[in-house]
CSV table of N, CA and C in Angstrom, one decimal:
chain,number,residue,atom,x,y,z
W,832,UNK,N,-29.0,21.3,43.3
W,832,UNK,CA,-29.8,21.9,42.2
W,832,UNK,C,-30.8,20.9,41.6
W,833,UNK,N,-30.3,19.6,41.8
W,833,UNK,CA,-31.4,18.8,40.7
W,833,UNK,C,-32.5,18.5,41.9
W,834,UNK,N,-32.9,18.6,43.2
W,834,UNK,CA,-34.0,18.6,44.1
W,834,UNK,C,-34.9,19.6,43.7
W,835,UNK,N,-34.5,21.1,43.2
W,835,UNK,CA,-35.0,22.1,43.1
W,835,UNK,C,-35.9,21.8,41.8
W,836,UNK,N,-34.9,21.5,40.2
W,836,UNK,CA,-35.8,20.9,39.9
W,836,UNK,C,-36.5,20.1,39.8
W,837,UNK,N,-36.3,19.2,40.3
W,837,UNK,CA,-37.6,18.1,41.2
W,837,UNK,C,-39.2,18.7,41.6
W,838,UNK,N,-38.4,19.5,42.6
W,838,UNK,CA,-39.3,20.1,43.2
W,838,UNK,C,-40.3,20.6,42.2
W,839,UNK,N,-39.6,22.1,41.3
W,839,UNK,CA,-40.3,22.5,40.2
W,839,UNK,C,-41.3,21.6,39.2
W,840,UNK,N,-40.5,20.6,38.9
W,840,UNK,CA,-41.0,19.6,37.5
W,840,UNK,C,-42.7,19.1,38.3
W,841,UNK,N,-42.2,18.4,39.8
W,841,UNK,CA,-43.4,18.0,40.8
W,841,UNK,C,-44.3,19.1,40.7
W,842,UNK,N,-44.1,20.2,41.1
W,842,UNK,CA,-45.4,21.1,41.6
W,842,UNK,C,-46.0,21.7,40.3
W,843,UNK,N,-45.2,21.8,39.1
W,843,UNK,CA,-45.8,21.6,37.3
W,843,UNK,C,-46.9,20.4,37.2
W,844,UNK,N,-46.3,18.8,37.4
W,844,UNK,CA,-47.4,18.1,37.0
W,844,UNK,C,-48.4,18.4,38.2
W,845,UNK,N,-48.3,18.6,39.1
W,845,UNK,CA,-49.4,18.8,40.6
W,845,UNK,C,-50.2,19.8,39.9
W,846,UNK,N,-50.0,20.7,39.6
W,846,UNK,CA,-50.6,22.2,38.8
W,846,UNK,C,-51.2,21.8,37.5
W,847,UNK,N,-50.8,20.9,36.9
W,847,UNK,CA,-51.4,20.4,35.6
W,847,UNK,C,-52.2,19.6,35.7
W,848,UNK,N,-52.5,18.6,36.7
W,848,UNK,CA,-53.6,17.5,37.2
W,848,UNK,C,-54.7,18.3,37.5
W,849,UNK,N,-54.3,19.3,38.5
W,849,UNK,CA,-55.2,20.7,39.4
W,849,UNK,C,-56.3,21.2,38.5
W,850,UNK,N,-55.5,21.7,37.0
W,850,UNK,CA,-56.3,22.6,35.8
W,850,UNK,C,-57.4,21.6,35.4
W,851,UNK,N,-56.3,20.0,34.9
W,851,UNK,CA,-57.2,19.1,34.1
W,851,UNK,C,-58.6,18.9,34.6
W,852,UNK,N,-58.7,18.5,36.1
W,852,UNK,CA,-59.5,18.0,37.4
W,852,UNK,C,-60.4,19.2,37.5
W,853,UNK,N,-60.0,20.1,37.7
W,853,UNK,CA,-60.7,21.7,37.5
W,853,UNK,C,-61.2,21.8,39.6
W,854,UNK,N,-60.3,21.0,39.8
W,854,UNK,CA,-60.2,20.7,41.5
W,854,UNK,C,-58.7,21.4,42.3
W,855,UNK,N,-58.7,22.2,43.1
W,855,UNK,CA,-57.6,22.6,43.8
W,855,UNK,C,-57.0,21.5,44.6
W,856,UNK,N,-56.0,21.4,44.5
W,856,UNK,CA,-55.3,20.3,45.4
W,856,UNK,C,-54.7,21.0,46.5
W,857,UNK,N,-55.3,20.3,47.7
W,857,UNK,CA,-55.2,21.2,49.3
W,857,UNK,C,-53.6,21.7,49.2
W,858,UNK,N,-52.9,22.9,50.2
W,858,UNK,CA,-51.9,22.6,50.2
W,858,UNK,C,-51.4,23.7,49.3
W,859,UNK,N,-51.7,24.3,48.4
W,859,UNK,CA,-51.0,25.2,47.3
W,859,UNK,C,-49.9,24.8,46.8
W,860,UNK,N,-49.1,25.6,46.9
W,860,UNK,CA,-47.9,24.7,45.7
W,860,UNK,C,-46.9,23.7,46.6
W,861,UNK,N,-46.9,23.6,48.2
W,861,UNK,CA,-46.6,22.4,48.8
W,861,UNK,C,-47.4,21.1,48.1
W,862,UNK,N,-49.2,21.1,48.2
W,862,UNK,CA,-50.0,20.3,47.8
W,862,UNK,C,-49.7,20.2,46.6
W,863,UNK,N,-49.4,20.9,45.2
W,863,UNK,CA,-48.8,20.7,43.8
W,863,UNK,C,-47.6,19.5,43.5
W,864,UNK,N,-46.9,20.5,44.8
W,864,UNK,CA,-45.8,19.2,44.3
W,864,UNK,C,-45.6,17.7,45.0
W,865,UNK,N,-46.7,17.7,46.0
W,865,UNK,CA,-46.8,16.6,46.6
W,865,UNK,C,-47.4,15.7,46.0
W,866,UNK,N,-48.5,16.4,45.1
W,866,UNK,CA,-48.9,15.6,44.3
W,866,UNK,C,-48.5,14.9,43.1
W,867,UNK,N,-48.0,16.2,42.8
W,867,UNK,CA,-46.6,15.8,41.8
W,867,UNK,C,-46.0,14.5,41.9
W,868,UNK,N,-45.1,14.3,42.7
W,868,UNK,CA,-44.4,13.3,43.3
W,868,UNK,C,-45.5,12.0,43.9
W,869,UNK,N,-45.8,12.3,44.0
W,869,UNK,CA,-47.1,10.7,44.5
W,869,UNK,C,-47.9,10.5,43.0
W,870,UNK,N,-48.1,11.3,42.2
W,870,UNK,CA,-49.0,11.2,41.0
W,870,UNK,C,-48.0,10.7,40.4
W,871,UNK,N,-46.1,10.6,40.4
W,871,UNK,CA,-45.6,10.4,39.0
W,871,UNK,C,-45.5,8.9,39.6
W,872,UNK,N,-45.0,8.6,41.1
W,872,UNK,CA,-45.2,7.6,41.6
W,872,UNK,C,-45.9,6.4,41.2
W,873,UNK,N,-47.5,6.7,41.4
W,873,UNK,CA,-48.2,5.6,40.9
W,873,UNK,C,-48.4,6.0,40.0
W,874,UNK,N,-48.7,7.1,38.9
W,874,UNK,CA,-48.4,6.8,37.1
W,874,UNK,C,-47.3,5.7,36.4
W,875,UNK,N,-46.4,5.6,37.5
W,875,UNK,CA,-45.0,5.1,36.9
W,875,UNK,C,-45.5,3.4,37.7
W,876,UNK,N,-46.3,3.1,38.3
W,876,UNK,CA,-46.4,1.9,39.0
W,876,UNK,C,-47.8,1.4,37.9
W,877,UNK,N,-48.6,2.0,37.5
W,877,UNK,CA,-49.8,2.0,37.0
W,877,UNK,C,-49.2,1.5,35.0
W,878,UNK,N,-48.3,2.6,34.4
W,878,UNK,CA,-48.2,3.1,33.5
W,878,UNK,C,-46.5,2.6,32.7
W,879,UNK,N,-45.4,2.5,33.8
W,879,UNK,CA,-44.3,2.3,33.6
W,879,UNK,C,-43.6,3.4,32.9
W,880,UNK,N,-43.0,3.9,32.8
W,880,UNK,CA,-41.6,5.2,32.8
W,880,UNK,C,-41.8,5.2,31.2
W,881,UNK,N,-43.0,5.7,30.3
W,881,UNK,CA,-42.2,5.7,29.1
W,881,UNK,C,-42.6,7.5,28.5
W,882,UNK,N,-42.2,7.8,27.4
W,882,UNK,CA,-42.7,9.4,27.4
W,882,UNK,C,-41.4,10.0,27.7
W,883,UNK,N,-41.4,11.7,27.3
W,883,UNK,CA,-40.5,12.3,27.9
W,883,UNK,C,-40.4,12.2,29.1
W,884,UNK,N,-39.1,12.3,29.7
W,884,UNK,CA,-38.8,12.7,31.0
W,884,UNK,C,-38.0,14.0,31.2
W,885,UNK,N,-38.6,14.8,32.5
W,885,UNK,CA,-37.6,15.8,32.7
W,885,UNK,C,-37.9,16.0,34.1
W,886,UNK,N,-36.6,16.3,34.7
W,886,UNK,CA,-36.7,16.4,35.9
W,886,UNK,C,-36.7,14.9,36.8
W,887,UNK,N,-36.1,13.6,36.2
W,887,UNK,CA,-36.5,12.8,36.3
W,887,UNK,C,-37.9,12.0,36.4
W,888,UNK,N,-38.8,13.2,35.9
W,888,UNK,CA,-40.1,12.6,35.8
W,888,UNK,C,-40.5,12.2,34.4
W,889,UNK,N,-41.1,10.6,34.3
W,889,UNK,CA,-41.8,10.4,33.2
W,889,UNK,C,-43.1,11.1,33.2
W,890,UNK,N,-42.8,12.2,32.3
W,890,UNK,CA,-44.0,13.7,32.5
W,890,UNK,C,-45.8,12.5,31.9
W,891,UNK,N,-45.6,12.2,30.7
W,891,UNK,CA,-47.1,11.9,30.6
W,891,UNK,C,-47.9,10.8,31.8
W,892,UNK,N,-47.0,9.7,32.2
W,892,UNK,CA,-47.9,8.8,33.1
W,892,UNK,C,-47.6,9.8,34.8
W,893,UNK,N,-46.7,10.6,35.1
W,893,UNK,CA,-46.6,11.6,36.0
W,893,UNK,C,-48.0,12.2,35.8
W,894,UNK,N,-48.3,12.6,34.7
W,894,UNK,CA,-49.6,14.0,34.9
W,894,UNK,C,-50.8,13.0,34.8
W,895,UNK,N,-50.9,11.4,34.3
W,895,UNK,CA,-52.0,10.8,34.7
W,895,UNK,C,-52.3,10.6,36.2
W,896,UNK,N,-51.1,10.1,36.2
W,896,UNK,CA,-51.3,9.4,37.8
W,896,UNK,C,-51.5,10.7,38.7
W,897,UNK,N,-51.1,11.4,38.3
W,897,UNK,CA,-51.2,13.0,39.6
W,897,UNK,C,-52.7,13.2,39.7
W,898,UNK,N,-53.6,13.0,38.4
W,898,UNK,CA,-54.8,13.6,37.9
W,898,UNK,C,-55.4,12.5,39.3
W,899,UNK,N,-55.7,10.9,38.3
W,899,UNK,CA,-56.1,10.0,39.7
W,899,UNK,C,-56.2,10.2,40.7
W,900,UNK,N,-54.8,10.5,41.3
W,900,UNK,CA,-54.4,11.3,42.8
W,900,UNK,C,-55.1,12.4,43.4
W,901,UNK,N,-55.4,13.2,42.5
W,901,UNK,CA,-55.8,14.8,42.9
W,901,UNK,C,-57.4,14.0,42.8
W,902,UNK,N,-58.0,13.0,41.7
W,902,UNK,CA,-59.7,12.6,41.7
W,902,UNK,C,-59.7,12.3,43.2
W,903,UNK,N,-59.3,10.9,43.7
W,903,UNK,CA,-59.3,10.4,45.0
W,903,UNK,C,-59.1,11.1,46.1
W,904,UNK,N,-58.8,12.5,45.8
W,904,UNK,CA,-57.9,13.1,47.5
W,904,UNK,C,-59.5,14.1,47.4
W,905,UNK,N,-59.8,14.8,46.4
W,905,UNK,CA,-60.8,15.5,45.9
W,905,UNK,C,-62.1,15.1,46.6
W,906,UNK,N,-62.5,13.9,45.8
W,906,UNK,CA,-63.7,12.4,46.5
W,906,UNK,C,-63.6,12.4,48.0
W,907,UNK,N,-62.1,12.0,48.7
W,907,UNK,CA,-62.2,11.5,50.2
W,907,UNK,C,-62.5,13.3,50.7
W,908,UNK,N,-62.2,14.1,50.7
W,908,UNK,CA,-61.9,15.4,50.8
W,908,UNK,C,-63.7,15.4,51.0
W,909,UNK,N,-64.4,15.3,50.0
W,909,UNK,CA,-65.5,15.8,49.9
W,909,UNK,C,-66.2,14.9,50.6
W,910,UNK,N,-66.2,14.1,50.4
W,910,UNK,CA,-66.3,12.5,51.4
W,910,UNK,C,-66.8,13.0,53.2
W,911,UNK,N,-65.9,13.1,53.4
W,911,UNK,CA,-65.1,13.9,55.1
W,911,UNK,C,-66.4,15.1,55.3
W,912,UNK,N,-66.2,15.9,54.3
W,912,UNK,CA,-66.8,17.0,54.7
W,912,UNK,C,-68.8,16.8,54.7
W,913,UNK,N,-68.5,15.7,54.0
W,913,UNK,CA,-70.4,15.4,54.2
W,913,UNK,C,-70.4,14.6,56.0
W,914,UNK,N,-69.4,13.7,56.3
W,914,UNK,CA,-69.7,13.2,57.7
W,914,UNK,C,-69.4,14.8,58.4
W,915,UNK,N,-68.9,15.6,58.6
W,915,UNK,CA,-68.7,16.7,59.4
W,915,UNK,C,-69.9,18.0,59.6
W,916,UNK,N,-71.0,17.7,58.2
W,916,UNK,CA,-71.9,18.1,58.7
W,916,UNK,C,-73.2,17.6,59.2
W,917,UNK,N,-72.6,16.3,59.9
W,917,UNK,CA,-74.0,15.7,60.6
W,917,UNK,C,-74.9,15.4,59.8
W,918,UNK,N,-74.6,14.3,59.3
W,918,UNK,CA,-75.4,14.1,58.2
W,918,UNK,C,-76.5,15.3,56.9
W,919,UNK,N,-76.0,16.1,57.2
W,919,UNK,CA,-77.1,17.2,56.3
W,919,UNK,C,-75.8,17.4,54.8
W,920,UNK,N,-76.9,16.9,53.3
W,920,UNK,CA,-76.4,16.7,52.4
W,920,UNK,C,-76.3,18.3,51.9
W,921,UNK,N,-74.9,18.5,50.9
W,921,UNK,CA,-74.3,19.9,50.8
W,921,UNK,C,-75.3,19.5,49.6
């Protein structure tokens, strides 16, 4: 039961980086909660565990670090898709 909410709490901050960013994170709600989980990650490496927590996640440095995560995946994402059209700028 407590993976599920894991799961849940992750694909919440994933979905709340997503709004802030105003960027879709690839993936749908797999990509949500992946992000989730790598965003509370380095929030918590960046930021340190303080704030409410639920779901084992320290929710405020979780939804920074997710945002970061979702900027950079966004950037390389867009990044990629300029080499794939042969140099012709979008």
């Amino acid at each position: 039961m407590e993976i599920l909410w894991m799961l849940i709490v992750g694909g919440i901050i994933g979905w709340i980086a997503s709004l802030i960013t105003g960027r879709d994170v690839p993936g749908g709600i797999i990509g949500n909660i992946i992000a989730g989980f790598i965003g509370a990650w380095l929030g918590g490496l960046i930021l340190g565990n303080w704030g409410p927590v639920v779901g084992g996640f320290a929710i405020i440095p979780a939804i920074i670090g997710s945002i970061i995560l979702v900027l950079i995946v966004s950037f390389i994402m867009r990044k990629m898709g300029q080499k794939n059209n042969h140099g012709h700028h979008a």
